[in-house]
């Protein structure tokens, strides 16, 4: 059973579409992701219409997380692949969205929830299956590492790199 996508309260130019689409024509691999683009507004790494309410948003977010994970897997051998940079751009773009109605806000919250729940389930699976090396490291070591990073300045970090490069 095919359902139609409800019309947005925001008027879209006739050239803009309402749903998501596959984009095999994108120049860069990330341009081909269905949630990257400007089909629904300005260029964005989260160009997903704020439709479907909270629960529809969860389904959409979960599906787009799987698209992102498939992208990461498909492009794991690319030299310019930057999975963490793209994930960061997705989260920043989600945060930059400005819902104009309660329905849009509910949809966006659902999209965030679905996306992050799916990403977290994959992180959990990876930690359970691949994280045995973490078992031998006490938590205090990670806390110490974080605290060392918090007191270091960028200038001191660059100086330490330069001292190792230039004997």
PDB file of C-alpha atoms in Angstrom:
ATOM      1  CA  UNK A   1       0.000   0.000   0.000  1.00  0.00           C
ATOM      2  CA  UNK A   2       1.524   3.263  -1.132  1.00  0.00           C
ATOM      3  CA  UNK A   3       0.731   6.422   0.807  1.00  0.00           C
ATOM      4  CA  UNK A   4       1.213   9.914  -0.484  1.00  0.00           C
ATOM      5  CA  UNK A   5       3.492  12.354   1.269  1.00  0.00           C
ATOM      6  CA  UNK A   6       1.448  15.104   2.939  1.00  0.00           C
ATOM      7  CA  UNK A   7       1.944  18.656   1.748  1.00  0.00           C
ATOM      8  CA  UNK A   8       4.206  20.857   3.825  1.00  0.00           C
ATOM      9  CA  UNK A   9       2.843  24.054   5.325  1.00  0.00           C
ATOM     10  CA  UNK A  10       5.889  25.760   3.896  1.00  0.00           C
ATOM     11  CA  UNK A  11       5.303  26.521   0.231  1.00  0.00           C
ATOM     12  CA  UNK A  12       7.974  24.916  -1.918  1.00  0.00           C
ATOM     13  CA  UNK A  13       8.983  26.132  -5.357  1.00  0.00           C
ATOM     14  CA  UNK A  14       7.639  23.887  -8.083  1.00  0.00           C
ATOM     15  CA  UNK A  15      11.174  22.677  -8.773  1.00  0.00           C
ATOM     16  CA  UNK A  16      11.522  21.397  -5.198  1.00  0.00           C
ATOM     17  CA  UNK A  17      10.318  17.925  -4.320  1.00  0.00           C
ATOM     18  CA  UNK A  18       8.722  16.852  -1.074  1.00  0.00           C
ATOM     19  CA  UNK A  19      10.204  13.391  -0.415  1.00  0.00           C
ATOM     20  CA  UNK A  20      13.752  12.078  -0.519  1.00  0.00           C
ATOM     21  CA  UNK A  21      15.348  10.659  -3.641  1.00  0.00           C
ATOM     22  CA  UNK A  22      18.346   8.636  -4.711  1.00  0.00           C
ATOM     23  CA  UNK A  23      20.943  10.830  -6.406  1.00  0.00           C
ATOM     24  CA  UNK A  24      23.357   8.812  -8.536  1.00  0.00           C
ATOM     25  CA  UNK A  25      24.395  11.996 -10.370  1.00  0.00           C
ATOM     26  CA  UNK A  26      26.236  13.629  -7.429  1.00  0.00           C
ATOM     27  CA  UNK A  27      29.864  14.609  -8.103  1.00  0.00           C
ATOM     28  CA  UNK A  28      31.151  13.439  -4.719  1.00  0.00           C
ATOM     29  CA  UNK A  29      30.070  10.293  -2.896  1.00  0.00           C
ATOM     30  CA  UNK A  30      28.440  12.296  -0.078  1.00  0.00           C
ATOM     31  CA  UNK A  31      26.495  14.353  -2.655  1.00  0.00           C
ATOM     32  CA  UNK A  32      24.765  11.131  -3.657  1.00  0.00           C
ATOM     33  CA  UNK A  33      23.357  10.538  -0.170  1.00  0.00           C
ATOM     34  CA  UNK A  34      19.582  11.094  -0.262  1.00  0.00           C
ATOM     35  CA  UNK A  35      19.652  13.351   2.810  1.00  0.00           C
ATOM     36  CA  UNK A  36      22.403  15.669   1.494  1.00  0.00           C
ATOM     37  CA  UNK A  37      21.439  18.459  -0.857  1.00  0.00           C
ATOM     38  CA  UNK A  38      19.075  21.329  -1.371  1.00  0.00           C
ATOM     39  CA  UNK A  39      15.819  19.693  -2.443  1.00  0.00           C
ATOM     40  CA  UNK A  40      14.016  21.177   0.582  1.00  0.00           C
ATOM     41  CA  UNK A  41      15.915  24.390   1.281  1.00  0.00           C
ATOM     42  CA  UNK A  42      19.523  25.576   1.376  1.00  0.00           C
ATOM     43  CA  UNK A  43      22.390  23.140   0.798  1.00  0.00           C
ATOM     44  CA  UNK A  44      22.509  20.922   3.877  1.00  0.00           C
ATOM     45  CA  UNK A  45      23.805  17.605   5.185  1.00  0.00           C
ATOM     46  CA  UNK A  46      20.293  17.005   6.583  1.00  0.00           C
ATOM     47  CA  UNK A  47      17.955  17.933   3.744  1.00  0.00           C
ATOM     48  CA  UNK A  48      15.067  15.840   5.040  1.00  0.00           C
ATOM     49  CA  UNK A  49      11.573  17.348   4.994  1.00  0.00           C
ATOM     50  CA  UNK A  50      10.056  17.838   8.433  1.00  0.00           C
ATOM     51  CA  UNK A  51       6.981  15.698   7.759  1.00  0.00           C
ATOM     52  CA  UNK A  52       5.387  12.543   9.132  1.00  0.00           C
ATOM     53  CA  UNK A  53       5.107  13.565  12.761  1.00  0.00           C
ATOM     54  CA  UNK A  54       7.285  12.184  15.526  1.00  0.00           C
ATOM     55  CA  UNK A  55       6.863   8.496  14.689  1.00  0.00           C
ATOM     56  CA  UNK A  56       7.232   8.995  10.943  1.00  0.00           C
ATOM     57  CA  UNK A  57      10.341  11.030  11.741  1.00  0.00           C
ATOM     58  CA  UNK A  58      11.756   8.121  13.763  1.00  0.00           C
ATOM     59  CA  UNK A  59      11.297   5.804  10.778  1.00  0.00           C
ATOM     60  CA  UNK A  60      12.845   8.343   8.399  1.00  0.00           C
ATOM     61  CA  UNK A  61      15.794   9.007  10.727  1.00  0.00           C
ATOM     62  CA  UNK A  62      16.436   5.290  11.220  1.00  0.00           C
ATOM     63  CA  UNK A  63      16.349   4.700   7.452  1.00  0.00           C
ATOM     64  CA  UNK A  64      18.761   7.579   6.798  1.00  0.00           C
ATOM     65  CA  UNK A  65      21.126   6.239   9.486  1.00  0.00           C
ATOM     66  CA  UNK A  66      21.212   2.944   7.599  1.00  0.00           C
ATOM     67  CA  UNK A  67      21.930   4.832   4.366  1.00  0.00           C
ATOM     68  CA  UNK A  68      24.821   6.607   6.149  1.00  0.00           C
ATOM     69  CA  UNK A  69      26.183   3.317   7.545  1.00  0.00           C
ATOM     70  CA  UNK A  70      25.953   1.724   4.097  1.00  0.00           C
ATOM     71  CA  UNK A  71      27.837   4.722   2.697  1.00  0.00           C
ATOM     72  CA  UNK A  72      30.567   4.249   5.331  1.00  0.00           C
ATOM     73  CA  UNK A  73      30.865   0.575   4.444  1.00  0.00           C
ATOM     74  CA  UNK A  74      30.726   1.090   0.665  1.00  0.00           C
ATOM     75  CA  UNK A  75      33.436   3.766   0.754  1.00  0.00           C
ATOM     76  CA  UNK A  76      35.748   2.290   3.392  1.00  0.00           C
ATOM     77  CA  UNK A  77      38.638   2.039   0.907  1.00  0.00           C
ATOM     78  CA  UNK A  78      38.329   5.606  -0.455  1.00  0.00           C
ATOM     79  CA  UNK A  79      41.333   7.739   0.441  1.00  0.00           C
ATOM     80  CA  UNK A  80      39.261  10.902   0.866  1.00  0.00           C
ATOM     81  CA  UNK A  81      36.540   9.165   2.860  1.00  0.00           C
ATOM     82  CA  UNK A  82      35.730  11.130   5.991  1.00  0.00           C
ATOM     83  CA  UNK A  83      32.981   9.313   7.880  1.00  0.00           C
ATOM     84  CA  UNK A  84      33.430  11.297  11.098  1.00  0.00           C
ATOM     85  CA  UNK A  85      33.392  14.637   9.270  1.00  0.00           C
ATOM     86  CA  UNK A  86      30.211  13.696   7.448  1.00  0.00           C
ATOM     87  CA  UNK A  87      28.572  12.488  10.674  1.00  0.00           C
ATOM     88  CA  UNK A  88      29.534  15.759  12.338  1.00  0.00           C
ATOM     89  CA  UNK A  89      28.064  17.707   9.401  1.00  0.00           C
ATOM     90  CA  UNK A  90      24.831  15.695   9.652  1.00  0.00           C
ATOM     91  CA  UNK A  91      24.458  16.495  13.368  1.00  0.00           C
ATOM     92  CA  UNK A  92      25.244  20.193  12.852  1.00  0.00           C
ATOM     93  CA  UNK A  93      22.736  20.353   9.982  1.00  0.00           C
ATOM     94  CA  UNK A  94      20.036  18.670  12.090  1.00  0.00           C
ATOM     95  CA  UNK A  95      20.666  21.209  14.827  1.00  0.00           C
ATOM     96  CA  UNK A  96      20.458  24.096  12.332  1.00  0.00           C
ATOM     97  CA  UNK A  97      16.981  23.129  11.088  1.00  0.00           C
ATOM     98  CA  UNK A  98      14.328  25.676  12.074  1.00  0.00           C
ATOM     99  CA  UNK A  99      10.876  24.100  12.376  1.00  0.00           C
ATOM    100  CA  UNK A 100       8.057  26.601  11.925  1.00  0.00           C
ATOM    101  CA  UNK A 101       5.267  24.463  13.401  1.00  0.00           C
ATOM    102  CA  UNK A 102       4.842  21.973  16.233  1.00  0.00           C
ATOM    103  CA  UNK A 103       4.348  19.210  13.645  1.00  0.00           C
ATOM    104  CA  UNK A 104       7.669  20.062  11.993  1.00  0.00           C
ATOM    105  CA  UNK A 105       9.389  20.165  15.396  1.00  0.00           C
ATOM    106  CA  UNK A 106       7.935  16.748  16.273  1.00  0.00           C
ATOM    107  CA  UNK A 107       9.089  15.321  12.952  1.00  0.00           C
ATOM    108  CA  UNK A 108      12.608  16.708  13.366  1.00  0.00           C
ATOM    109  CA  UNK A 109      12.829  15.360  16.928  1.00  0.00           C
ATOM    110  CA  UNK A 110      11.687  11.978  15.631  1.00  0.00           C
ATOM    111  CA  UNK A 111      14.295  12.093  12.862  1.00  0.00           C
ATOM    112  CA  UNK A 112      17.027  12.817  15.425  1.00  0.00           C
ATOM    113  CA  UNK A 113      15.779  10.035  17.675  1.00  0.00           C
ATOM    114  CA  UNK A 114      15.574   7.462  14.886  1.00  0.00           C
ATOM    115  CA  UNK A 115      18.951   8.423  13.431  1.00  0.00           C
ATOM    116  CA  UNK A 116      20.779   8.364  16.770  1.00  0.00           C
ATOM    117  CA  UNK A 117      19.062   5.181  17.996  1.00  0.00           C
ATOM    118  CA  UNK A 118      20.171   3.341  14.867  1.00  0.00           C
ATOM    119  CA  UNK A 119      23.734   4.733  15.000  1.00  0.00           C
ATOM    120  CA  UNK A 120      23.937   3.848  18.714  1.00  0.00           C
ATOM    121  CA  UNK A 121      22.752   0.290  18.119  1.00  0.00           C
ATOM    122  CA  UNK A 122      25.588  -0.143  15.610  1.00  0.00           C
ATOM    123  CA  UNK A 123      28.113   1.433  18.001  1.00  0.00           C
ATOM    124  CA  UNK A 124      26.884  -0.905  20.742  1.00  0.00           C
ATOM    125  CA  UNK A 125      27.283  -3.931  18.457  1.00  0.00           C
ATOM    126  CA  UNK A 126      30.780  -2.808  17.444  1.00  0.00           C
ATOM    127  CA  UNK A 127      31.815  -2.239  21.073  1.00  0.00           C
ATOM    128  CA  UNK A 128      30.462  -5.643  22.107  1.00  0.00           C
ATOM    129  CA  UNK A 129      32.124  -7.533  19.256  1.00  0.00           C
ATOM    130  CA  UNK A 130      35.295  -5.512  18.695  1.00  0.00           C
ATOM    131  CA  UNK A 131      35.898  -3.808  22.023  1.00  0.00           C
ATOM    132  CA  UNK A 132      37.725  -6.517  23.961  1.00  0.00           C
ATOM    133  CA  UNK A 133      40.892  -4.382  23.997  1.00  0.00           C
ATOM    134  CA  UNK A 134      38.981  -1.844  26.093  1.00  0.00           C
ATOM    135  CA  UNK A 135      38.518  -4.399  28.888  1.00  0.00           C
ATOM    136  CA  UNK A 136      42.150  -4.140  29.997  1.00  0.00           C
ATOM    137  CA  UNK A 137      42.164  -0.332  30.222  1.00  0.00           C
ATOM    138  CA  UNK A 138      40.770   1.204  33.416  1.00  0.00           C
ATOM    139  CA  UNK A 139      38.312   4.083  33.029  1.00  0.00           C
ATOM    140  CA  UNK A 140      40.649   6.386  34.971  1.00  0.00           C
ATOM    141  CA  UNK A 141      43.129   6.163  32.061  1.00  0.00           C
ATOM    142  CA  UNK A 142      40.529   7.626  29.716  1.00  0.00           C
ATOM    143  CA  UNK A 143      39.643  10.317  32.253  1.00  0.00           C
ATOM    144  CA  UNK A 144      43.337  11.193  32.586  1.00  0.00           C
ATOM    145  CA  UNK A 145      43.695  11.351  28.794  1.00  0.00           C
ATOM    146  CA  UNK A 146      40.669  13.669  28.573  1.00  0.00           C
ATOM    147  CA  UNK A 147      42.001  15.922  31.332  1.00  0.00           C
ATOM    148  CA  UNK A 148      45.395  16.160  29.614  1.00  0.00           C
ATOM    149  CA  UNK A 149      43.610  17.279  26.460  1.00  0.00           C
ATOM    150  CA  UNK A 150      41.599  19.866  28.368  1.00  0.00           C
ATOM    151  CA  UNK A 151      44.676  21.603  29.795  1.00  0.00           C
ATOM    152  CA  UNK A 152      46.718  21.550  26.595  1.00  0.00           C
ATOM    153  CA  UNK A 153      46.639  24.564  24.275  1.00  0.00           C
ATOM    154  CA  UNK A 154      46.762  24.358  20.499  1.00  0.00           C
ATOM    155  CA  UNK A 155      50.053  26.275  20.516  1.00  0.00           C
ATOM    156  CA  UNK A 156      51.621  23.751  22.919  1.00  0.00           C
ATOM    157  CA  UNK A 157      50.328  20.859  20.811  1.00  0.00           C
ATOM    158  CA  UNK A 158      51.787  22.321  17.603  1.00  0.00           C
ATOM    159  CA  UNK A 159      55.098  23.018  19.385  1.00  0.00           C
ATOM    160  CA  UNK A 160      55.323  19.377  20.498  1.00  0.00           C
ATOM    161  CA  UNK A 161      54.740  18.210  16.922  1.00  0.00           C
ATOM    162  CA  UNK A 162      57.360  20.602  15.569  1.00  0.00           C
ATOM    163  CA  UNK A 163      59.894  19.478  18.191  1.00  0.00           C
ATOM    164  CA  UNK A 164      59.501  15.886  16.979  1.00  0.00           C
ATOM    165  CA  UNK A 165      59.717  16.832  13.299  1.00  0.00           C
ATOM    166  CA  UNK A 166      62.707  19.166  13.684  1.00  0.00           C
ATOM    167  CA  UNK A 167      65.461  17.486  15.743  1.00  0.00           C
TER     168      UNK A 167
END
